[in-house]
Amino acid sequence: MIEQTSIKEIKGVGEKTQKLFEKVGIFTVGDLIRYYPRGYDVYEEAIPISEVEEGHMQTVSGAVFGKVQVSGTRNMQVTTAHIKDLTGTIQVIWFRMPFLRNTLKSGQPVILRGKVTRRRNRLVMEHPELFCPPDKYDEKLNTLQPIYGLTAGLSNNIVMKAVKQALEGLDLSKESLPEELRLKYQLAEYNYAVRGIHFPEDKEVFYHARKRLVFEEFLSFILSLRKLKTSNERMSNEYVMEEHPAVAELIQKLPYQLTKAQMKVWREISENMKSDTVMSRLVQGDVGSGKTIIAVLALLNAAMNGYQGAMMAPTEVLARQHYESICTLFETYDIPVKVVLLTGSMTAKEKRKVYDRIECGLAKIIIGTHALIQDKVFYDNLALVITDEQHRFGVKQRETFANKGGVPHVLVMSATPIPRTLAII
């Protein structure tokens, strides 16, 4: 197994699970091992029942008190038990686990770990993990269990199993950092760091793993910027655009005046679009600072110069909002530019209609989601792509557009720039 191996080659990952992994950006084994946990569950010592607190994930040790009961409908059976220790009693409920009525007996010692909530003015532990006999909990005591970012249908357990297989099958002995650098900054080996970030034995292992991986990520980022800065090879501009009078006219007609900062950014973008090299620009501004109107001006300028401009949004809801607001703006000020919307949820018939308008050049401004870079979309003369920091719009996506024509200008919108956002540009 190598990092380029498809995720579907991992045991237990069928076609359905593969699509779920792809939804969170995991296509290969390499993507999987770099899909680091967003947090950890810490399995701590059990606390007295009298000390449990609402809203917390906690562990208690005690004995089953009285009979275990099952209630509810056939589709939603609720199993209820009471666990007692020397300090008090707590009610525990499980969903769709009626077999526990035969498993748990009165007086039986157990350890439970779950979230404590309030029901009818009393504290209840909902659907906890059950450790019976109690010594089974010793295997997890003081360990950190990874919590991954998920999507509907993809469970944390599925990701954990896949990561374990990947770590077992990959040769992680190859080291990218020189030994003297690791020794100077007291950094762990890559093999240790990758295993430690996913399945740390304790907090100390996690800290060492994280320190190594964060160092490497920032080092790569800084070296990439240095390379960009010193490189004389810049892509030539195949779409030279002079600022069209319609843009200045729209700025004058707007019911509000653009701020000095907005005008400064627009002038820089306008200069970039008519320079000798292709634009790669990041526009950073807080939510509500007016980044969208800057994007509209750039799209209008491309359209009035006879080219096409595309704007990618992270969600269909946002894409539709952009589409409707731009259409309303153009209708209000009689701007004769055709705007179309393209999203994944559209019917095949609707998509074909939009595809035709894009390919023949009738559509000058295209608003949508990742559907904009699918194989079925053929552009007439796409000169500008506007995206946001949530999209992994980089070399491969730019090549996708370049293969369908020339190399487009790229404008990245960001509210909170992060290293990956800067790496995109």
C-alpha positions as a printed Julia matrix, in Angstrom:
425×3 Matrix{Float64}:
   0.0    0.0     0.0
   1.28   3.48   -0.93
  -0.12   6.95   -0.25
  -1.55   7.17   -3.79
  -3.62   3.99   -3.22
  -7.35   4.65   -3.57
  -9.37   4.71   -0.34
 -11.57   1.91   -1.73
  -8.62  -0.51   -1.44
  -8.94  -0.42    2.35
 -10.83  -3.4     3.75
 -14.42  -2.55    4.62
 -14.59   0.52    2.34
 -17.13  -0.25   -0.36
 -18.48   2.04   -3.08
 -20.99   3.69   -0.71
 -18.39   4.36    2.02
 -15.9    5.56   -0.6
 -18.34   8.29   -1.67
 -18.81   9.33    1.97
 -15.03   9.63    2.41
 -14.82  11.68   -0.8
 -17.41  14.09    0.64
 -14.91  15.07    3.35
 -12.02  15.29    0.87
 -10.5   11.81    1.34
  -9.7   10.1    -1.97
  -6.45   8.25   -1.22
  -4.72   6.54    1.68
  -2.43   9.58    1.9
  -5.45  11.86    2.31
  -6.71   9.56    5.06
  -3.58   9.58    7.24
  -3.45  13.38    6.94
  -7.1   13.66    8.01
  -6.16  14.47   11.59
  -8.68  14.27   14.47
 -10.51  17.5    15.33
 -10.5   16.52   19.0
 -10.17  13.64   21.47
 -12.27  11.8    24.0
 -10.28  11.38   27.21
 -11.16   8.28   29.27
 -10.66   9.45   32.83
 -11.1    7.92   36.28
 -14.7    7.29   37.38
 -16.23   9.93   39.62
 -18.83   9.53   42.42
 -22.4    9.65   41.12
 -23.15  12.59   43.42
 -20.56  14.69   41.53
 -21.85  14.24   37.95
 -22.62  17.5    36.12
 -25.13  18.29   33.4
 -23.78  18.64   29.88
 -20.51  16.76   30.49
 -19.2   13.41   29.23
 -18.46  11.53   32.45
 -17.63   8.11   33.85
 -19.29   6.49   36.87
 -18.76   3.16   38.62
 -21.5    1.36   40.51
 -23.94  -1.52   40.56
 -27.27  -2.09   38.82
 -30.06  -1.2    41.22
 -33.46  -2.89   40.77
 -34.96  -4.17   37.5
 -33.96  -3.05   34.02
 -37.06  -1.95   32.07
 -37.84  -1.57   28.36
 -40.51   0.84   27.08
 -41.47   2.75   23.93
 -42.51   1.63   20.46
 -41.12  -1.2    18.37
 -39.09   1.27   16.29
 -37.81   3.23   19.28
 -37.35   1.05   22.34
 -35.9    2.75   25.42
 -34.04   0.65   28.0
 -33.94   2.19   31.49
 -31.7    1.18   34.41
 -30.55   2.71   37.7
 -26.91   2.63   38.77
 -26.0    3.14   42.42
 -22.81   3.76   44.35
 -22.14   4.86   47.94
 -22.93   8.5    47.11
 -26.15   8.23   45.14
 -28.17   6.81   42.23
 -28.44   7.91   38.6
 -30.93   6.89   35.93
 -29.45   5.56   32.7
 -31.2    5.13   29.33
 -30.21   3.4    26.1
 -31.98   3.64   22.74
 -32.73   0.54   20.61
 -30.85  -1.8    22.95
 -33.61  -3.95   24.54
 -31.24  -6.93   24.9
 -29.66  -5.15   27.89
 -32.68  -6.22   29.96
 -31.31  -9.78   29.83
 -27.65  -8.72   30.08
 -27.81  -6.52   33.19
 -28.86  -8.07   36.5
 -29.6   -6.38   39.82
 -26.42  -5.95   41.89
 -24.12  -6.42   38.88
 -21.03  -4.1    38.98
 -20.57  -1.9    35.88
 -18.72   1.19   34.63
 -20.61   3.6    32.39
 -19.32   6.5    30.32
 -21.76   8.91   28.67
 -23.22  12.39   28.49
 -25.25  13.61   31.43
 -28.45  15.54   30.6
 -31.43  16.84   32.55
 -34.85  15.22   32.06
 -37.88  16.18   34.13
 -35.65  18.0    36.58
 -33.37  15.04   37.24
 -29.94  14.11   35.89
 -29.87  11.21   33.43
 -26.99   9.53   31.61
 -27.98   8.97   27.97
 -26.85   6.01   25.84
 -23.51   5.5    27.63
 -20.74   3.05   26.77
 -21.08   0.0    28.97
 -18.04  -1.73   30.5
 -19.03  -5.04   32.02
 -17.07  -6.45   33.78
 -15.61  -3.12   35.02
 -11.98  -4.11   34.44
 -12.61  -3.71   30.68
 -12.46   0.02   31.28
  -8.83  -0.29   32.4
  -7.84  -0.85   28.73
  -9.07   2.67   27.85
  -8.28   4.48   31.09
  -6.28   7.69   30.49
  -6.21   7.13   26.71
  -7.25   9.7    24.09
  -9.74   8.38   21.52
  -9.78  10.42   18.26
 -12.85  12.36   17.13
 -12.97  13.03   13.37
 -14.9   15.49   11.26
 -17.79  13.5     9.76
 -20.6   13.68    7.23
 -24.04  12.02    7.32
 -23.56   8.24    7.09
 -19.86   8.29    7.97
 -19.3    7.24   11.59
 -16.28   7.93   13.77
 -15.76   4.18   14.12
 -15.53   3.72   10.31
 -12.86   6.43   10.07
 -10.92   4.98   13.02
 -10.86   1.47   11.52
  -9.77   2.81    8.12
  -6.97   4.92    9.65
  -5.71   1.93   11.67
  -5.52  -0.19    8.5
  -3.75   2.59    6.61
  -1.15   3.02    9.35
  -0.54  -0.74    9.43
  -0.17  -1.0     5.65
   1.96   2.07    4.94
   5.72   2.4     5.21
   6.06   5.59    7.26
   9.78   5.3     7.9
  10.68   7.85    5.19
  11.74  11.08    6.89
  11.37  14.52    5.28
  13.17  16.58    7.92
  16.98  16.42    8.3
  18.12  14.8    11.54
  20.01  17.91   12.69
  16.83  19.97   12.32
  14.81  17.46   14.35
  17.43  17.37   17.07
  17.75  21.16   17.17
  14.01  21.69   17.68
  13.39  18.43   19.57
  10.95  17.08   17.0
   9.61  13.52   16.86
  10.13  11.26   13.85
   7.39  11.33   11.2
   6.39   7.71   11.85
   5.89   8.45   15.56
   4.08  11.73   14.88
   1.48  10.35   12.45
   0.63   7.4    14.67
   0.67   9.63   17.75
  -1.69  12.26   16.32
  -4.33   9.63   15.47
  -3.99   7.29   18.44
  -1.97   8.95   21.22
  -1.31   6.74   24.24
  -1.43   9.82   26.48
  -1.35  13.62   26.35
   2.45  13.74   26.21
   2.51  11.61   23.03
  -0.15  13.88   21.51
   1.85  17.05   22.28
   5.04  15.64   20.72
   3.14  14.43   17.63
   1.33  17.73   17.17
   4.52  19.78   17.62
   6.27  17.82   14.85
   3.37  18.0    12.36
   2.67  21.7    12.98
   6.38  22.52   12.52
   6.48  20.58    9.24
   3.3   22.22    7.93
   4.55  25.75    8.61
   8.02  24.94    7.26
   6.49  23.69    3.99
   4.31  26.78    3.81
   7.22  29.19    4.39
   9.43  27.38    1.84
   6.6   27.49   -0.71
   6.2   31.24   -0.25
   9.98  31.7    -0.51
  10.0   29.73   -3.75
   7.13  31.81   -5.13
   8.89  35.02   -4.19
  12.21  34.1    -5.78
  10.75  32.5    -8.9
  10.87  34.57  -12.06
   8.54  32.24  -13.89
   5.09  33.87  -13.94
   2.21  32.76  -16.14
   1.52  35.23  -18.94
  -1.89  36.92  -19.1
  -3.94  35.58  -22.0
  -6.96  37.62  -20.93
  -5.88  41.26  -20.85
  -8.82  43.4   -19.68
  -9.02  47.15  -19.67
 -11.47  48.57  -17.14
 -14.79  48.9   -18.98
 -16.82  52.13  -18.59
 -19.81  50.04  -17.43
 -17.93  49.24  -14.21
 -17.33  52.89  -13.3
 -20.95  53.6   -14.23
 -22.21  50.91  -11.85
 -19.99  52.24   -9.04
 -21.56  55.68   -9.52
 -25.14  54.32   -9.58
 -24.85  52.22   -6.42
 -27.1   53.47   -3.58
 -24.04  53.62   -1.34
 -20.5   54.88   -1.78
 -17.66  52.38   -1.86
 -15.16  52.9     0.94
 -11.59  54.0     0.29
 -10.42  50.46    1.09
 -12.9   48.93   -1.39
 -11.86  51.36   -4.14
  -8.18  50.68   -3.44
  -8.75  46.9    -3.73
 -10.78  47.3    -6.93
  -8.08  49.49   -8.54
  -5.43  46.86   -7.7
  -7.59  44.07   -9.18
  -8.26  46.15  -12.28
  -4.52  46.73  -12.72
  -3.84  43.0   -12.25
  -6.39  42.03  -14.92
  -4.69  44.16  -17.57
  -1.08  43.39  -16.59
   1.33  41.04  -18.39
   0.86  38.2   -15.87
  -2.14  36.24  -14.62
  -3.76  37.5   -11.41
  -3.58  35.37   -8.25
  -5.02  37.55   -5.51
  -6.43  37.11   -2.01
  -9.08  39.6    -0.87
  -9.36  39.52    2.92
 -12.08  41.26    4.89
 -14.43  40.6     7.78
 -17.96  39.36    7.15
 -20.03  42.31    5.9
 -16.99  44.33    4.79
 -18.13  44.39    1.14
 -16.02  41.7    -0.52
 -18.98  40.56   -2.65
 -19.41  43.89   -4.49
 -15.71  43.77   -5.4
 -16.29  40.29   -6.84
 -19.29  41.58   -8.83
 -17.21  44.42  -10.29
 -14.52  41.95  -11.39
 -17.12  39.62  -12.96
 -18.79  42.52  -14.77
 -15.45  43.76  -16.08
 -14.65  40.3   -17.48
 -18.1   40.05  -19.09
 -17.95  43.53  -20.66
 -14.51  42.67  -22.09
 -16.15  39.75  -23.88
 -15.01  36.99  -21.51
 -16.68  34.67  -19.01
 -16.35  34.83  -15.22
 -17.23  32.1   -12.7
 -17.91  32.42   -8.99
 -17.79  29.32   -6.77
 -19.59  29.27   -3.41
 -19.11  26.61   -0.69
 -22.83  25.75   -0.46
 -25.82  25.72   -2.8
 -27.68  28.11   -0.5
 -24.9   30.7    -0.75
 -24.54  30.16   -4.5
 -28.26  30.83   -5.0
 -28.05  33.95   -2.81
 -25.16  35.3    -4.92
 -27.03  34.47   -8.14
 -30.25  36.2    -7.05
 -28.48  39.31   -5.7
 -26.41  39.74   -8.89
 -29.48  39.24  -11.11
 -31.42  41.83   -9.07
 -28.51  44.29   -9.25
 -28.17  43.94  -13.05
 -31.92  44.25  -13.59
 -32.07  47.37  -11.41
 -29.37  49.14  -13.41
 -30.18  47.68  -16.86
 -26.88  45.83  -17.23
 -27.2   43.51  -20.29
 -25.15  40.57  -19.0
 -26.49  37.01  -18.89
 -26.01  35.32  -15.48
 -26.65  31.57  -14.9
 -26.69  29.29  -11.85
 -25.17  25.77  -11.8
 -25.45  23.47   -8.76
 -25.33  19.74   -8.09
 -28.98  19.46   -7.07
 -30.33  20.73  -10.4
 -32.1   18.2   -12.64
 -30.28  16.7   -15.62
 -32.5   18.73  -17.95
 -31.74  21.99  -16.11
 -28.01  21.24  -16.15
 -27.97  20.49  -19.9
 -29.64  23.84  -20.58
 -27.01  25.67  -18.5
 -24.15  23.63  -20.06
 -25.27  24.75  -23.54
 -25.42  28.43  -22.55
 -21.93  28.22  -21.01
 -20.37  26.39  -23.96
 -21.8   28.71  -26.62
 -20.73  31.79  -24.64
 -24.25  33.12  -24.06
 -23.7   32.9   -20.29
 -21.11  35.5   -19.32
 -21.27  35.09  -15.54
 -21.63  31.61  -14.01
 -22.45  31.22  -10.32
 -22.37  27.81   -8.64
 -20.71  25.23   -6.42
 -18.02  22.66   -7.29
 -20.35  21.69  -10.16
 -18.51  24.45  -12.08
 -15.4   22.28  -12.49
 -17.09  19.01  -13.47
 -16.02  17.27  -16.69
 -19.33  18.03  -18.42
 -18.83  21.8   -18.21
 -17.15  23.35  -21.26
 -16.46  27.08  -21.19
 -16.32  29.35  -24.19
 -13.63  31.72  -22.88
 -13.39  31.61  -19.08
 -11.06  34.38  -17.96
 -11.85  34.85  -14.26
 -12.54  32.45  -11.37
 -13.63  33.78   -7.97
 -13.71  31.34   -5.08
 -13.53  31.37   -1.31
 -11.08  29.99    1.24
 -13.15  26.85    1.88
 -12.47  25.54   -1.63
  -9.28  23.65   -2.32
  -8.83  25.62   -5.52
  -5.23  25.21   -6.49
  -2.99  23.89   -9.22
  -5.17  20.94  -10.28
  -8.35  23.02  -10.51
  -6.53  25.74  -12.41
  -5.22  23.1   -14.82
  -8.8   21.86  -15.27
  -9.81  25.3   -16.51
  -6.6   25.75  -18.51
  -7.3   22.48  -20.38
 -10.62  23.96  -21.46
  -9.01  27.17  -22.7
  -6.45  29.59  -21.31
  -5.23  30.07  -17.73
  -7.82  32.2   -15.87
  -7.28  34.96  -13.34
  -8.03  33.74   -9.78
  -9.49  35.77   -6.95
  -9.78  34.14   -3.5
 -12.18  35.68   -0.97
 -11.43  35.22    2.72
 -12.82  36.42    6.04
 -10.15  34.72    8.15
  -6.95  33.88    6.22
  -5.24  30.68    7.31
  -2.04  29.02    6.06
  -3.92  26.87    3.54
  -5.71  29.96    2.19
  -2.37  31.66    1.57
  -1.01  28.46    0.06
  -3.89  28.45   -2.43
  -2.73  31.77   -3.91
